[in-house]
mmCIF file of N, CA and C in Angstrom:
data_model
loop_
_atom_site.group_PDB
_atom_site.id
_atom_site.type_symbol
_atom_site.label_atom_id
_atom_site.label_comp_id
_atom_site.label_asym_id
_atom_site.label_seq_id
_atom_site.Cartn_x
_atom_site.Cartn_y
_atom_site.Cartn_z
ATOM 1 N N MET A 1 121.362 -81.897 -52.281
ATOM 2 C CA MET A 1 120.825 -81.660 -53.595
ATOM 3 C C MET A 1 121.324 -80.293 -54.059
ATOM 4 N N GLU A 2 121.654 -80.220 -55.330
ATOM 5 C CA GLU A 2 122.100 -78.951 -55.892
ATOM 6 C C GLU A 2 121.447 -78.716 -57.240
ATOM 7 N N GLU A 3 121.254 -77.470 -57.590
ATOM 8 C CA GLU A 3 120.654 -77.116 -58.878
ATOM 9 C C GLU A 3 121.727 -77.142 -59.958
ATOM 10 N N VAL A 4 121.419 -77.770 -61.091
ATOM 11 C CA VAL A 4 122.347 -77.825 -62.223
ATOM 12 C C VAL A 4 121.621 -77.360 -63.482
ATOM 13 N N ASN A 5 122.385 -76.888 -64.465
ATOM 14 C CA ASN A 5 121.803 -76.408 -65.716
ATOM 15 C C ASN A 5 121.717 -77.490 -66.769
ATOM 16 N N GLU A 6 122.527 -78.524 -66.617
ATOM 17 C CA GLU A 6 122.529 -79.576 -67.627
ATOM 18 C C GLU A 6 122.951 -80.886 -66.995
ATOM 19 N N VAL A 7 122.475 -81.983 -67.576
ATOM 20 C CA VAL A 7 122.793 -83.320 -67.101
ATOM 21 C C VAL A 7 123.307 -84.114 -68.288
ATOM 22 N N GLY A 8 124.424 -84.792 -68.114
ATOM 23 C CA GLY A 8 125.022 -85.555 -69.204
ATOM 24 C C GLY A 8 124.514 -86.988 -69.270
ATOM 25 N N ALA A 9 124.875 -87.668 -70.333
ATOM 26 C CA ALA A 9 124.479 -89.063 -70.530
ATOM 27 C C ALA A 9 124.963 -89.911 -69.366
ATOM 28 N N GLY A 10 124.081 -90.768 -68.844
ATOM 29 C CA GLY A 10 124.430 -91.662 -67.752
ATOM 30 C C GLY A 10 124.283 -91.052 -66.370
ATOM 31 N N GLU A 11 124.049 -89.760 -66.301
ATOM 32 C CA GLU A 11 123.862 -89.107 -65.001
ATOM 33 C C GLU A 11 122.400 -89.209 -64.588
ATOM 34 N N ILE A 12 122.180 -89.192 -63.301
ATOM 35 C CA ILE A 12 120.823 -89.273 -62.759
ATOM 36 C C ILE A 12 120.483 -87.943 -62.118
ATOM 37 N N CYS A 13 119.272 -87.474 -62.383
ATOM 38 C CA CYS A 13 118.853 -86.199 -61.806
ATOM 39 C C CYS A 13 117.385 -86.280 -61.401
ATOM 40 N N ALA A 14 116.952 -85.280 -60.659
ATOM 41 C CA ALA A 14 115.538 -85.143 -60.290
ATOM 42 C C ALA A 14 115.008 -83.892 -60.969
ATOM 43 N N VAL A 15 113.788 -83.987 -61.486
ATOM 44 C CA VAL A 15 113.159 -82.852 -62.155
ATOM 45 C C VAL A 15 111.850 -82.569 -61.433
ATOM 46 N N PHE A 16 111.624 -81.321 -61.083
ATOM 47 C CA PHE A 16 110.420 -80.938 -60.352
ATOM 48 C C PHE A 16 109.485 -80.133 -61.244
ATOM 49 N N GLY A 17 108.190 -80.327 -61.051
ATOM 50 C CA GLY A 17 107.201 -79.534 -61.762
ATOM 51 C C GLY A 17 106.915 -79.986 -63.184
ATOM 52 N N VAL A 18 107.334 -81.196 -63.543
ATOM 53 C CA VAL A 18 107.090 -81.724 -64.884
ATOM 54 C C VAL A 18 105.993 -82.773 -64.794
ATOM 55 N N ASP A 19 104.982 -82.661 -65.652
ATOM 56 C CA ASP A 19 103.896 -83.640 -65.668
ATOM 57 C C ASP A 19 104.380 -84.870 -66.428
ATOM 58 N N CYS A 20 104.677 -85.937 -65.690
ATOM 59 C CA CYS A 20 105.192 -87.154 -66.315
ATOM 60 C C CYS A 20 104.808 -88.356 -65.462
ATOM 61 N N ALA A 21 105.095 -89.544 -65.976
ATOM 62 C CA ALA A 21 104.793 -90.781 -65.264
ATOM 63 C C ALA A 21 106.050 -91.632 -65.188
ATOM 64 N N SER A 22 106.035 -92.624 -64.304
ATOM 65 C CA SER A 22 107.172 -93.543 -64.195
ATOM 66 C C SER A 22 107.447 -94.168 -65.551
ATOM 67 N N GLY A 23 108.702 -94.217 -65.932
ATOM 68 C CA GLY A 23 109.078 -94.848 -67.189
ATOM 69 C C GLY A 23 109.124 -93.899 -68.372
ATOM 70 N N ASP A 24 108.740 -92.632 -68.210
ATOM 71 C CA ASP A 24 108.816 -91.670 -69.310
ATOM 72 C C ASP A 24 110.277 -91.425 -69.673
ATOM 73 N N THR A 25 110.533 -91.209 -70.965
ATOM 74 C CA THR A 25 111.878 -90.966 -71.473
ATOM 75 C C THR A 25 111.993 -89.508 -71.899
ATOM 76 N N PHE A 26 113.054 -88.832 -71.484
ATOM 77 C CA PHE A 26 113.280 -87.439 -71.864
ATOM 78 C C PHE A 26 114.495 -87.354 -72.776
ATOM 79 N N THR A 27 114.373 -86.592 -73.862
ATOM 80 C CA THR A 27 115.501 -86.321 -74.764
ATOM 81 C C THR A 27 115.465 -84.840 -75.116
ATOM 82 N N ASP A 28 116.376 -84.430 -75.989
ATOM 83 C CA ASP A 28 116.390 -83.027 -76.418
ATOM 84 C C ASP A 28 115.328 -82.735 -77.476
ATOM 85 N N GLY A 29 114.518 -83.718 -77.824
ATOM 86 C CA GLY A 29 113.455 -83.530 -78.797
ATOM 87 C C GLY A 29 113.856 -83.882 -80.212
ATOM 88 N N GLN A 30 115.156 -84.035 -80.447
ATOM 89 C CA GLN A 30 115.639 -84.362 -81.786
ATOM 90 C C GLN A 30 115.938 -85.854 -81.926
ATOM 91 N N LEU A 31 116.026 -86.538 -80.800
ATOM 92 C CA LEU A 31 116.300 -87.970 -80.820
ATOM 93 C C LEU A 31 114.997 -88.745 -80.662
ATOM 94 N N GLY A 32 114.855 -89.821 -81.412
ATOM 95 C CA GLY A 32 113.643 -90.621 -81.353
ATOM 96 C C GLY A 32 113.777 -91.815 -80.435
ATOM 97 N N TYR A 33 114.406 -91.647 -79.289
ATOM 98 C CA TYR A 33 114.606 -92.759 -78.370
ATOM 99 C C TYR A 33 113.370 -93.023 -77.532
ATOM 100 N N CYS A 34 113.191 -94.264 -77.204
ATOM 101 C CA CYS A 34 112.116 -94.649 -76.300
ATOM 102 C C CYS A 34 112.600 -95.862 -75.515
ATOM 103 N N MET A 35 112.597 -95.782 -74.232
ATOM 104 C CA MET A 35 113.048 -96.890 -73.397
ATOM 105 C C MET A 35 111.997 -97.994 -73.415
ATOM 106 N N SER A 36 112.449 -99.223 -73.284
ATOM 107 C CA SER A 36 111.510 -100.341 -73.250
ATOM 108 C C SER A 36 110.728 -100.298 -71.927
ATOM 109 N N SER A 37 109.554 -100.873 -71.951
ATOM 110 C CA SER A 37 108.712 -100.878 -70.750
ATOM 111 C C SER A 37 109.384 -101.653 -69.629
ATOM 112 N N MET A 38 109.124 -101.225 -68.412
ATOM 113 C CA MET A 38 109.694 -101.938 -67.283
ATOM 114 C C MET A 38 108.768 -103.084 -66.867
ATOM 115 N N PHE A 39 109.357 -104.090 -66.257
ATOM 116 C CA PHE A 39 108.602 -105.240 -65.781
ATOM 117 C C PHE A 39 107.842 -104.845 -64.520
ATOM 118 N N VAL A 40 106.548 -105.102 -64.512
ATOM 119 C CA VAL A 40 105.724 -104.825 -63.339
ATOM 120 C C VAL A 40 105.181 -106.164 -62.850
ATOM 121 N N PRO A 41 105.589 -106.581 -61.661
ATOM 122 C CA PRO A 41 105.136 -107.881 -61.138
ATOM 123 C C PRO A 41 103.638 -107.890 -60.853
ATOM 124 N N GLU A 42 103.101 -109.088 -60.699
ATOM 125 C CA GLU A 42 101.692 -109.240 -60.355
ATOM 126 C C GLU A 42 101.417 -108.607 -58.993
ATOM 127 N N LEU A 43 100.290 -107.960 -58.885
ATOM 128 C CA LEU A 43 99.904 -107.334 -57.622
ATOM 129 C C LEU A 43 99.508 -108.415 -56.624
ATOM 130 N N VAL A 44 99.821 -108.196 -55.351
ATOM 131 C CA VAL A 44 99.627 -109.255 -54.369
ATOM 132 C C VAL A 44 98.523 -108.970 -53.347
ATOM 133 N N MET A 45 98.039 -107.714 -53.302
ATOM 134 C CA MET A 45 97.026 -107.407 -52.293
ATOM 135 C C MET A 45 96.066 -106.350 -52.819
ATOM 136 N N SER A 46 94.813 -106.486 -52.447
ATOM 137 C CA SER A 46 93.792 -105.496 -52.810
ATOM 138 C C SER A 46 93.019 -105.093 -51.568
ATOM 139 N N LEU A 47 92.452 -103.892 -51.621
ATOM 140 C CA LEU A 47 91.786 -103.311 -50.462
ATOM 141 C C LEU A 47 90.693 -102.368 -50.959
ATOM 142 N N SER A 48 89.511 -102.430 -50.361
ATOM 143 C CA SER A 48 88.479 -101.451 -50.717
ATOM 144 C C SER A 48 88.777 -100.157 -49.959
ATOM 145 N N ILE A 49 88.450 -99.040 -50.584
ATOM 146 C CA ILE A 49 88.758 -97.745 -49.983
ATOM 147 C C ILE A 49 87.706 -96.731 -50.395
ATOM 148 N N LYS A 50 87.399 -95.821 -49.472
ATOM 149 C CA LYS A 50 86.512 -94.703 -49.790
ATOM 150 C C LYS A 50 86.805 -93.585 -48.802
ATOM 151 N N PRO A 51 86.541 -92.343 -49.213
ATOM 152 C CA PRO A 51 86.741 -91.237 -48.271
ATOM 153 C C PRO A 51 85.685 -91.281 -47.171
ATOM 154 N N LYS A 52 86.082 -90.922 -45.958
ATOM 155 C CA LYS A 52 85.130 -90.884 -44.840
ATOM 156 C C LYS A 52 84.037 -89.851 -45.091
ATOM 157 N N ASN A 53 84.415 -88.762 -45.739
ATOM 158 C CA ASN A 53 83.501 -87.665 -45.989
ATOM 159 C C ASN A 53 83.291 -87.534 -47.495
ATOM 160 N N ASN A 54 82.056 -87.608 -47.954
ATOM 161 C CA ASN A 54 81.769 -87.523 -49.393
ATOM 162 C C ASN A 54 82.138 -86.166 -49.991
ATOM 163 N N ASN A 55 82.314 -85.148 -49.150
ATOM 164 C CA ASN A 55 82.761 -83.841 -49.650
ATOM 165 C C ASN A 55 84.206 -83.896 -50.147
ATOM 166 N N HIS A 56 84.926 -84.956 -49.827
ATOM 167 C CA HIS A 56 86.322 -85.099 -50.231
ATOM 168 C C HIS A 56 86.500 -85.947 -51.489
ATOM 169 N N LEU A 57 85.412 -86.259 -52.187
ATOM 170 C CA LEU A 57 85.510 -87.123 -53.372
ATOM 171 C C LEU A 57 86.420 -86.551 -54.453
ATOM 172 N N GLN A 58 86.382 -85.245 -54.667
ATOM 173 C CA GLN A 58 87.235 -84.640 -55.701
ATOM 174 C C GLN A 58 88.710 -84.786 -55.347
ATOM 175 N N GLN A 59 89.071 -84.507 -54.096
ATOM 176 C CA GLN A 59 90.466 -84.653 -53.664
ATOM 177 C C GLN A 59 90.885 -86.126 -53.692
ATOM 178 N N PHE A 60 89.980 -87.006 -53.314
ATOM 179 C CA PHE A 60 90.221 -88.455 -53.356
ATOM 180 C C PHE A 60 90.557 -88.879 -54.786
ATOM 181 N N SER A 61 89.759 -88.445 -55.744
ATOM 182 C CA SER A 61 89.991 -88.790 -57.150
ATOM 183 C C SER A 61 91.314 -88.234 -57.650
ATOM 184 N N LYS A 62 91.634 -87.008 -57.263
ATOM 185 C CA LYS A 62 92.907 -86.382 -57.641
ATOM 186 C C LYS A 62 94.087 -87.207 -57.135
ATOM 187 N N ALA A 63 94.016 -87.609 -55.874
ATOM 188 C CA ALA A 63 95.093 -88.385 -55.259
ATOM 189 C C ALA A 63 95.262 -89.727 -55.953
ATOM 190 N N ILE A 64 94.158 -90.422 -56.189
ATOM 191 C CA ILE A 64 94.203 -91.734 -56.839
ATOM 192 C C ILE A 64 94.836 -91.616 -58.228
ATOM 193 N N ALA A 65 94.440 -90.598 -58.984
ATOM 194 C CA ALA A 65 94.986 -90.400 -60.334
ATOM 195 C C ALA A 65 96.490 -90.139 -60.277
ATOM 196 N N ARG A 66 96.914 -89.306 -59.338
ATOM 197 C CA ARG A 66 98.345 -89.001 -59.209
ATOM 198 C C ARG A 66 99.143 -90.248 -58.826
ATOM 199 N N PHE A 67 98.633 -90.994 -57.856
ATOM 200 C CA PHE A 67 99.355 -92.179 -57.390
ATOM 201 C C PHE A 67 99.504 -93.207 -58.520
ATOM 202 N N GLN A 68 98.481 -93.342 -59.354
ATOM 203 C CA GLN A 68 98.571 -94.288 -60.481
ATOM 204 C C GLN A 68 99.607 -93.834 -61.499
ATOM 205 N N ARG A 69 99.713 -92.518 -61.731
ATOM 206 C CA ARG A 69 100.721 -91.997 -62.667
ATOM 207 C C ARG A 69 102.131 -92.233 -62.131
ATOM 208 N N GLU A 70 102.288 -92.061 -60.828
ATOM 209 C CA GLU A 70 103.612 -92.171 -60.203
ATOM 210 C C GLU A 70 104.112 -93.605 -60.093
ATOM 211 N N ASP A 71 103.213 -94.551 -59.877
ATOM 212 C CA ASP A 71 103.618 -95.902 -59.487
ATOM 213 C C ASP A 71 102.893 -96.967 -60.312
ATOM 214 N N PRO A 72 103.611 -97.648 -61.198
ATOM 215 C CA PRO A 72 102.965 -98.683 -62.016
ATOM 216 C C PRO A 72 102.536 -99.920 -61.221
ATOM 217 N N THR A 73 102.969 -100.040 -59.970
ATOM 218 C CA THR A 73 102.551 -101.184 -59.146
ATOM 219 C C THR A 73 101.352 -100.834 -58.269
ATOM 220 N N PHE A 74 100.785 -99.655 -58.462
ATOM 221 C CA PHE A 74 99.586 -99.226 -57.738
ATOM 222 C C PHE A 74 98.455 -99.121 -58.751
ATOM 223 N N ARG A 75 97.402 -99.911 -58.554
ATOM 224 C CA ARG A 75 96.289 -99.907 -59.512
ATOM 225 C C ARG A 75 94.969 -99.710 -58.785
ATOM 226 N N VAL A 76 94.010 -99.187 -59.525
ATOM 227 C CA VAL A 76 92.689 -98.894 -58.968
ATOM 228 C C VAL A 76 91.629 -99.351 -59.949
ATOM 229 N N HIS A 77 90.567 -99.929 -59.430
ATOM 230 C CA HIS A 77 89.392 -100.213 -60.262
ATOM 231 C C HIS A 77 88.137 -100.107 -59.398
ATOM 232 N N PHE A 78 87.020 -99.940 -60.068
ATOM 233 C CA PHE A 78 85.747 -99.854 -59.374
ATOM 234 C C PHE A 78 85.004 -101.164 -59.591
ATOM 235 N N ASP A 79 84.624 -101.822 -58.511
ATOM 236 C CA ASP A 79 83.871 -103.075 -58.585
ATOM 237 C C ASP A 79 82.388 -102.726 -58.604
ATOM 238 N N GLY A 80 81.769 -102.911 -59.767
ATOM 239 C CA GLY A 80 80.362 -102.564 -59.923
ATOM 240 C C GLY A 80 79.429 -103.402 -59.077
ATOM 241 N N GLU A 81 79.812 -104.648 -58.835
ATOM 242 C CA GLU A 81 78.966 -105.542 -58.046
ATOM 243 C C GLU A 81 78.860 -105.080 -56.589
ATOM 244 N N SER A 82 80.006 -104.774 -55.992
ATOM 245 C CA SER A 82 80.008 -104.335 -54.590
ATOM 246 C C SER A 82 79.924 -102.811 -54.465
ATOM 247 N N GLU A 83 80.051 -102.115 -55.602
ATOM 248 C CA GLU A 83 80.063 -100.652 -55.643
ATOM 249 C C GLU A 83 81.160 -100.071 -54.755
ATOM 250 N N GLN A 84 82.354 -100.676 -54.846
ATOM 251 C CA GLN A 84 83.492 -100.220 -54.055
ATOM 252 C C GLN A 84 84.676 -99.902 -54.965
ATOM 253 N N THR A 85 85.456 -98.918 -54.538
ATOM 254 C CA THR A 85 86.726 -98.623 -55.194
ATOM 255 C C THR A 85 87.759 -99.554 -54.584
ATOM 256 N N ILE A 86 88.509 -100.246 -55.442
ATOM 257 C CA ILE A 86 89.507 -101.221 -54.987
ATOM 258 C C ILE A 86 90.889 -100.740 -55.399
ATOM 259 N N ILE A 87 91.800 -100.638 -54.426
ATOM 260 C CA ILE A 87 93.202 -100.340 -54.737
ATOM 261 C C ILE A 87 93.989 -101.639 -54.594
ATOM 262 N N SER A 88 94.976 -101.805 -55.456
ATOM 263 C CA SER A 88 95.811 -103.011 -55.424
ATOM 264 C C SER A 88 97.271 -102.605 -55.487
ATOM 265 N N GLY A 89 98.109 -103.404 -54.836
ATOM 266 C CA GLY A 89 99.534 -103.096 -54.818
ATOM 267 C C GLY A 89 100.375 -104.278 -54.403
ATOM 268 N N MET A 90 101.582 -103.986 -53.942
ATOM 269 C CA MET A 90 102.588 -105.003 -53.663
ATOM 270 C C MET A 90 102.562 -105.518 -52.229
ATOM 271 N N GLY A 91 101.555 -105.121 -51.456
ATOM 272 C CA GLY A 91 101.447 -105.624 -50.092
ATOM 273 C C GLY A 91 100.759 -104.622 -49.194
ATOM 274 N N GLU A 92 100.556 -105.035 -47.948
ATOM 275 C CA GLU A 92 99.835 -104.215 -46.981
ATOM 276 C C GLU A 92 100.520 -102.877 -46.733
ATOM 277 N N LEU A 93 101.834 -102.894 -46.521
ATOM 278 C CA LEU A 93 102.564 -101.658 -46.250
ATOM 279 C C LEU A 93 102.486 -100.700 -47.441
ATOM 280 N N HIS A 94 102.628 -101.226 -48.649
ATOM 281 C CA HIS A 94 102.547 -100.426 -49.869
ATOM 282 C C HIS A 94 101.229 -99.656 -49.915
ATOM 283 N N LEU A 95 100.119 -100.342 -49.651
ATOM 284 C CA LEU A 95 98.807 -99.704 -49.693
ATOM 285 C C LEU A 95 98.607 -98.752 -48.516
ATOM 286 N N GLU A 96 99.122 -99.110 -47.348
ATOM 287 C CA GLU A 96 99.015 -98.231 -46.179
ATOM 288 C C GLU A 96 99.726 -96.897 -46.420
ATOM 289 N N VAL A 97 100.852 -96.950 -47.126
ATOM 290 C CA VAL A 97 101.591 -95.720 -47.440
ATOM 291 C C VAL A 97 100.714 -94.783 -48.271
ATOM 292 N N TYR A 98 99.998 -95.325 -49.252
ATOM 293 C CA TYR A 98 99.136 -94.476 -50.087
ATOM 294 C C TYR A 98 97.936 -93.942 -49.306
ATOM 295 N N VAL A 99 97.377 -94.733 -48.411
ATOM 296 C CA VAL A 99 96.264 -94.261 -47.573
ATOM 297 C C VAL A 99 96.758 -93.111 -46.693
ATOM 298 N N GLU A 100 97.945 -93.248 -46.133
ATOM 299 C CA GLU A 100 98.527 -92.199 -45.293
ATOM 300 C C GLU A 100 98.865 -90.952 -46.108
ATOM 301 N N ARG A 101 99.412 -91.141 -47.320
ATOM 302 C CA ARG A 101 99.720 -89.993 -48.185
ATOM 303 C C ARG A 101 98.448 -89.230 -48.548
ATOM 304 N N MET A 102 97.371 -89.971 -48.781
ATOM 305 C CA MET A 102 96.110 -89.327 -49.118
ATOM 306 C C MET A 102 95.664 -88.425 -47.965
ATOM 307 N N ARG A 103 95.822 -88.914 -46.745
ATOM 308 C CA ARG A 103 95.449 -88.132 -45.569
ATOM 309 C C ARG A 103 96.352 -86.911 -45.411
ATOM 310 N N ARG A 104 97.658 -87.134 -45.524
ATOM 311 C CA ARG A 104 98.634 -86.080 -45.265
ATOM 312 C C ARG A 104 98.703 -85.043 -46.390
ATOM 313 N N GLU A 105 98.752 -85.495 -47.647
ATOM 314 C CA GLU A 105 98.961 -84.574 -48.774
ATOM 315 C C GLU A 105 97.661 -83.992 -49.327
ATOM 316 N N TYR A 106 96.554 -84.696 -49.188
ATOM 317 C CA TYR A 106 95.295 -84.250 -49.777
ATOM 318 C C TYR A 106 94.210 -83.959 -48.743
ATOM 319 N N GLY A 107 94.496 -84.227 -47.472
ATOM 320 C CA GLY A 107 93.522 -83.954 -46.422
ATOM 321 C C GLY A 107 92.298 -84.854 -46.473
ATOM 322 N N VAL A 108 92.471 -86.076 -47.007
ATOM 323 C CA VAL A 108 91.356 -87.012 -47.164
ATOM 324 C C VAL A 108 91.552 -88.213 -46.245
ATOM 325 N N ASP A 109 90.732 -88.300 -45.197
ATOM 326 C CA ASP A 109 90.723 -89.497 -44.359
ATOM 327 C C ASP A 109 89.888 -90.547 -45.060
ATOM 328 N N CYS A 110 90.378 -91.787 -45.049
ATOM 329 C CA CYS A 110 89.697 -92.866 -45.764
ATOM 330 C C CYS A 110 89.306 -94.017 -44.855
ATOM 331 N N VAL A 111 88.308 -94.748 -45.291
ATOM 332 C CA VAL A 111 87.883 -95.984 -44.649
ATOM 333 C C VAL A 111 88.337 -97.111 -45.555
ATOM 334 N N THR A 112 89.049 -98.087 -44.987
ATOM 335 C CA THR A 112 89.503 -99.234 -45.785
ATOM 336 C C THR A 112 88.874 -100.513 -45.254
#
């Protein structure tokens, strides 16, 4: 990886420290371009999740919000009937990766 000052049309780059989500379009501000939405397949697996320690609820919420911004195939909802937080994604491994990231990046151990 190398630092560059400018990126031309058709080139791919990584940008760090910018608050954005998957599918966001960047221009010089003078162009009114907007990319069409990407296709997101139906989710195939859901899992209930909660932090082992209730003192970690704030970090848990932060992680969930970030993961949803980053990945359109990762979704979360709260089931009022069972009173559980449900995460959904593209399969068991996909969801396991997020549970592990929550532990590693946010210090939140979870029960699934």
